[in-house]
Coordinates of C-alpha atoms in Angstrom, one line a residue:
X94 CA 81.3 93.9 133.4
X95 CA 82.9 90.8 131.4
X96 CA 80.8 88.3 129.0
X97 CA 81.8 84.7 129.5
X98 CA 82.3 82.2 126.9
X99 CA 83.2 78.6 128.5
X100 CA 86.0 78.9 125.8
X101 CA 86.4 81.6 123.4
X102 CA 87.6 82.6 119.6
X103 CA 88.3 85.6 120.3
X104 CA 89.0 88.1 123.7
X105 CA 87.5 91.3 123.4
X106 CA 88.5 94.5 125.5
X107 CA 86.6 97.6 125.7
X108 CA 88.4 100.1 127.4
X109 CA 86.8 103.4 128.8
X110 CA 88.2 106.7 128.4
X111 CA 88.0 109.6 130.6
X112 CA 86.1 110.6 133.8
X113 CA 83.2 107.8 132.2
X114 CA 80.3 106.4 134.5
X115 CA 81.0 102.8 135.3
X116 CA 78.2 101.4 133.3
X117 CA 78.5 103.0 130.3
X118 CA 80.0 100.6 128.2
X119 CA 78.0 97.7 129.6
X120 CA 75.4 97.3 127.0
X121 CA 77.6 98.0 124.0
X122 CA 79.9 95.3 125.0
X123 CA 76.5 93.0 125.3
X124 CA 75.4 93.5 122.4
X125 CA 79.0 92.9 120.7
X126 CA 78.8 89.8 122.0
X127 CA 75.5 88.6 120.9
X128 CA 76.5 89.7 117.5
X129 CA 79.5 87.2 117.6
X130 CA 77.1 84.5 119.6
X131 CA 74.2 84.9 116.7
X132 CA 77.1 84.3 114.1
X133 CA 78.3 81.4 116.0
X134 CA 81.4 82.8 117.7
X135 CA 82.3 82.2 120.8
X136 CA 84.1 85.1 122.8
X137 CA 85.1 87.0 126.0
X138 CA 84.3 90.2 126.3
X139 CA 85.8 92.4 128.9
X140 CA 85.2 96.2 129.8
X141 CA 88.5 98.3 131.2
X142 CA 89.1 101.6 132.5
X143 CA 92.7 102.0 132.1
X144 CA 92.1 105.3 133.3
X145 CA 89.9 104.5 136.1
X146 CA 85.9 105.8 136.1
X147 CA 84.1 109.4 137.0
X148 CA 84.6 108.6 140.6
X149 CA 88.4 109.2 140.2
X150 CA 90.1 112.6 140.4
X151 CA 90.0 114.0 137.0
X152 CA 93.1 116.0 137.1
X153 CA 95.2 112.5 138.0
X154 CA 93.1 110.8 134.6
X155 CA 93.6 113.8 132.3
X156 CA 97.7 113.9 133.5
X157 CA 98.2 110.2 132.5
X158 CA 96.5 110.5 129.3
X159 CA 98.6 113.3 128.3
X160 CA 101.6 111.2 129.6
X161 CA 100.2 107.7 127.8
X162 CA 100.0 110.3 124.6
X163 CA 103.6 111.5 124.7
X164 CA 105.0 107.6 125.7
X165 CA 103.3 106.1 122.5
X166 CA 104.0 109.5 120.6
X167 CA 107.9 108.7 121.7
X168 CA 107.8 105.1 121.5
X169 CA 107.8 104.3 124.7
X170 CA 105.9 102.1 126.9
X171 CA 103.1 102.9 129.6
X172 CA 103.2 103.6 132.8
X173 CA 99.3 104.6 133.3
X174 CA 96.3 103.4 130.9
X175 CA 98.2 101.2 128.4
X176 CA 100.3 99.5 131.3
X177 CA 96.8 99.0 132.9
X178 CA 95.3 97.5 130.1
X179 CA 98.3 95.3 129.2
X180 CA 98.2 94.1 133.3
X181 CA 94.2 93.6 132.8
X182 CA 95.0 91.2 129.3
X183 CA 97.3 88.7 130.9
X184 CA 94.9 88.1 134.1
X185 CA 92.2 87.7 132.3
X186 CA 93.2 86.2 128.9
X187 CA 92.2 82.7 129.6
X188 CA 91.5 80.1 126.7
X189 CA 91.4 83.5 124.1
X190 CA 92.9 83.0 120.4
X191 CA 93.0 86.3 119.3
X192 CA 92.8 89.7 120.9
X193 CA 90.3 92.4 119.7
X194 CA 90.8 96.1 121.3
X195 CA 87.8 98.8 121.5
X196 CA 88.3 102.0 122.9
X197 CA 86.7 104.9 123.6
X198 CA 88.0 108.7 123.6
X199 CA 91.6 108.0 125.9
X200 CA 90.7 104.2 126.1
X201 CA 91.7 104.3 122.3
X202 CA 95.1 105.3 123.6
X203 CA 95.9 102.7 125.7
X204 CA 94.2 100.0 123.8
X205 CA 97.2 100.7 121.2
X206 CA 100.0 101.0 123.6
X207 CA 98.3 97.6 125.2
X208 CA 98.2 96.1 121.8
X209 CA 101.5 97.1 120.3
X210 CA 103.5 95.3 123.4
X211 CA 101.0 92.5 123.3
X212 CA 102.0 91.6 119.6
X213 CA 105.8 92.7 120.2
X214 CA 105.5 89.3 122.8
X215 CA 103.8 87.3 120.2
X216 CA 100.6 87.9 121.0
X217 CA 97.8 87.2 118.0
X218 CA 96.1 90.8 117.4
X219 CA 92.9 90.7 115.3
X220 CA 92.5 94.7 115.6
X221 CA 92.0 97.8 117.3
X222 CA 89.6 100.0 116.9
X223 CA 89.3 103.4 118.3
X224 CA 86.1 105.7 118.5
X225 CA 86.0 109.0 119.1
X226 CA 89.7 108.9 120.0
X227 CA 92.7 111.6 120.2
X228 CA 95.1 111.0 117.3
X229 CA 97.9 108.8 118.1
X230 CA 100.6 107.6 116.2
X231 CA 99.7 103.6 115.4
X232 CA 102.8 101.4 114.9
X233 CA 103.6 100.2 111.4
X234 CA 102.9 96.9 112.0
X235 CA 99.2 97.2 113.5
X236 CA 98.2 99.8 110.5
X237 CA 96.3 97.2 108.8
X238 CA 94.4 96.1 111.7
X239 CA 93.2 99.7 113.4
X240 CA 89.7 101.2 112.7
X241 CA 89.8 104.9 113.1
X242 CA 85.9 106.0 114.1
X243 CA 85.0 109.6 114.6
X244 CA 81.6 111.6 114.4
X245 CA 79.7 114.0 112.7
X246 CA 75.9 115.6 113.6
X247 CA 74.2 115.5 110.7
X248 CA 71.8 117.7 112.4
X249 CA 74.3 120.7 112.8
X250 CA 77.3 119.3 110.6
X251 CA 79.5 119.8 113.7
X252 CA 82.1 117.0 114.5
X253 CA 83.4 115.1 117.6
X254 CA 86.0 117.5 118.5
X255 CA 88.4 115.1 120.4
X256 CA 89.3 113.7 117.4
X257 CA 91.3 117.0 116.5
X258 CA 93.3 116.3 119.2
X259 CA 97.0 114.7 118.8
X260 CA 98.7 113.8 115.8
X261 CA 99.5 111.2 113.2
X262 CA 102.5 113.3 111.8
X263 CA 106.4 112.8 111.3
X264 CA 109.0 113.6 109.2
X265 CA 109.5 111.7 106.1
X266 CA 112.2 111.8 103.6
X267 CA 111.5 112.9 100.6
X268 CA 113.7 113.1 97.1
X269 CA 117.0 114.4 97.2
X270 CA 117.7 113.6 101.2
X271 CA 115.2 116.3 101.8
X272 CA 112.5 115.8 104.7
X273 CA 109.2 117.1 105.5
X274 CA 106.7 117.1 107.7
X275 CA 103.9 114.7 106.8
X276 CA 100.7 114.6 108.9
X277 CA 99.4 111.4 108.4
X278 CA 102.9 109.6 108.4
X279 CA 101.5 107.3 111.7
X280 CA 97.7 107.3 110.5
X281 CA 95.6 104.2 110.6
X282 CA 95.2 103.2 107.2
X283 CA 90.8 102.3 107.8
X284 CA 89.1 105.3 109.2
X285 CA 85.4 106.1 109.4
X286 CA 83.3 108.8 109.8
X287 CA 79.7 108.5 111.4
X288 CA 76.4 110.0 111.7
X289 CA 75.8 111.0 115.1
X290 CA 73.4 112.3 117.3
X291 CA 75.0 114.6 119.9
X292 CA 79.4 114.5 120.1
X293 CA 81.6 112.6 121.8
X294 CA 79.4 111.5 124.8
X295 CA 77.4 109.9 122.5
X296 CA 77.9 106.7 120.2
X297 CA 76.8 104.6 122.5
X298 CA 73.2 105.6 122.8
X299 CA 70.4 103.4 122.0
X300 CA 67.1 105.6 122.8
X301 CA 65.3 108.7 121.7
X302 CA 66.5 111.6 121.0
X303 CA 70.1 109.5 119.4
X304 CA 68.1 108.2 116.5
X305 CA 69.4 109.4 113.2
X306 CA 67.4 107.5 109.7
X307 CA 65.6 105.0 111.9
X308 CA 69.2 103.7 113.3
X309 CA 70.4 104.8 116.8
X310 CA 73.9 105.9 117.5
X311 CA 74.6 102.3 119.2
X312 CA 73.3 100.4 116.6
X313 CA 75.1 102.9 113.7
X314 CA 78.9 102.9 116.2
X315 CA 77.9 98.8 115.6
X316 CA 76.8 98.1 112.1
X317 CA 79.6 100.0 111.0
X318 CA 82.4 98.2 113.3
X319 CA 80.7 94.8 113.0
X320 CA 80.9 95.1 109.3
X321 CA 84.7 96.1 108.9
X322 CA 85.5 93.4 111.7
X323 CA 84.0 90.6 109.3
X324 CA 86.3 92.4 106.4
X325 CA 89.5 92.2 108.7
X326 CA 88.2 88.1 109.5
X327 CA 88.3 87.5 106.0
X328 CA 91.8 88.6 105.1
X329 CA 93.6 86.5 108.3
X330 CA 91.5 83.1 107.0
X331 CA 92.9 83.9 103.3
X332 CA 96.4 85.2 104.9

């Protein structure tokens, strides 16, 4: 599903994570881009499954994540859901300023190996944000611009597990030559954590029962984005 704009501000990819139903990002994305419209933006919005959707083997999906995970983990590039991605940007940038990522569980992953080549090449990077995502280690220079989103049922107290996944650690050098292992060496400097109904499945809801304080999941996933996006807008027009 893509959102047209006859030009556009700013290109918007929403990238799909594992074994996912090919609709299921459609009406998130549409509403993201009536949020922009009503605040007289134009964009582009784009939904990607770097991994492919549920009608895919799940064994080849869950192999290249894991892969995607050790290549940014290493430094390398893609082979699988970022070099999708990336491939899916440049046919489809068109008359795009700036490039804003959104990804889901594993479409978090490649929507930073995607974006940290993209900007290597000069590419203009608004942000990335991940929800619900494995933790991945985010390159120095996007650690400004990524939004780290991950769930909590305030029903049950019980978390998004995927979340606990991966890692943001290295070694760092401490006093006296010394080095030690710190965990959030490669962590994204914004992180968020929301009330929502359900786990993992689930941020994108808009109906009964994914209604927590009058708000459902959809709309809390996009208050809370939309309202961090216009902080991050702010600092590149005083930048």
């Amino acid at each position: 599903m893509t959102n047209h704009a006859v030009t556009a501000d700013i290109v918007i990819y929403v990238s799909a994570g594992f074994a996912t139903a090919s609709n299921f990002l459609d009406d998130f994305a549409a509403k993201l881009a009536s949020r922009y419209e009503q605040a007289g933006r134009r964009v582009r919005v784009h939904v990607h499954f770097p991994y492919g959707d549920w009608d895919r083997s799940k064994r080849g999906q869950l192999q290249e994540i894991i892969r995607d995970m050790w290549h940014n983990a290493h430094r390398k590039q893609s082979v699988h859901g970022g070099k999708s991605l990336l491939e899916f940007v440049v046919s489809t940038r068109g008359l795009g300023k700036k490039l804003l990522f959104i990804g889901h569980s594993a479409g978090a992953i490649a929507s930073i190996l995607a974006a940290k080549e993209l900007e290597h090449h000069g590419c203009d990077i608004l942000g990335v944000i991940q929800i619900g995502s494995p933790r991945c280690a985010i390159p120095t220079s996007l650690k400004n611009k990524v939004l780290y989103v991950r769930a909590m049922n305030p029903q049950n107290q019980s978390p998004d597990p995927i979340p606990r996944l991966g890692t943001w650690g290295g070694w760092s050098r401490k006093r006296l030559g010394i080095y030690a292992w710190n965990r959030v060496k490669h962590a994204p400097i914004h992180q968020l954590l929301l009330p929502i109904i359900g786990s993992h499945a689930d941020y994108f809801r808009d109906h009964n029962p994914y209604i927590w304080e009058n708000a459902s999941n959809l709309q809390t996933t996009m208050n809370a984005i939309w309202t961090w996006l216009q902080t991050i807008e702010k600092d590149v027009e005083h930048d």
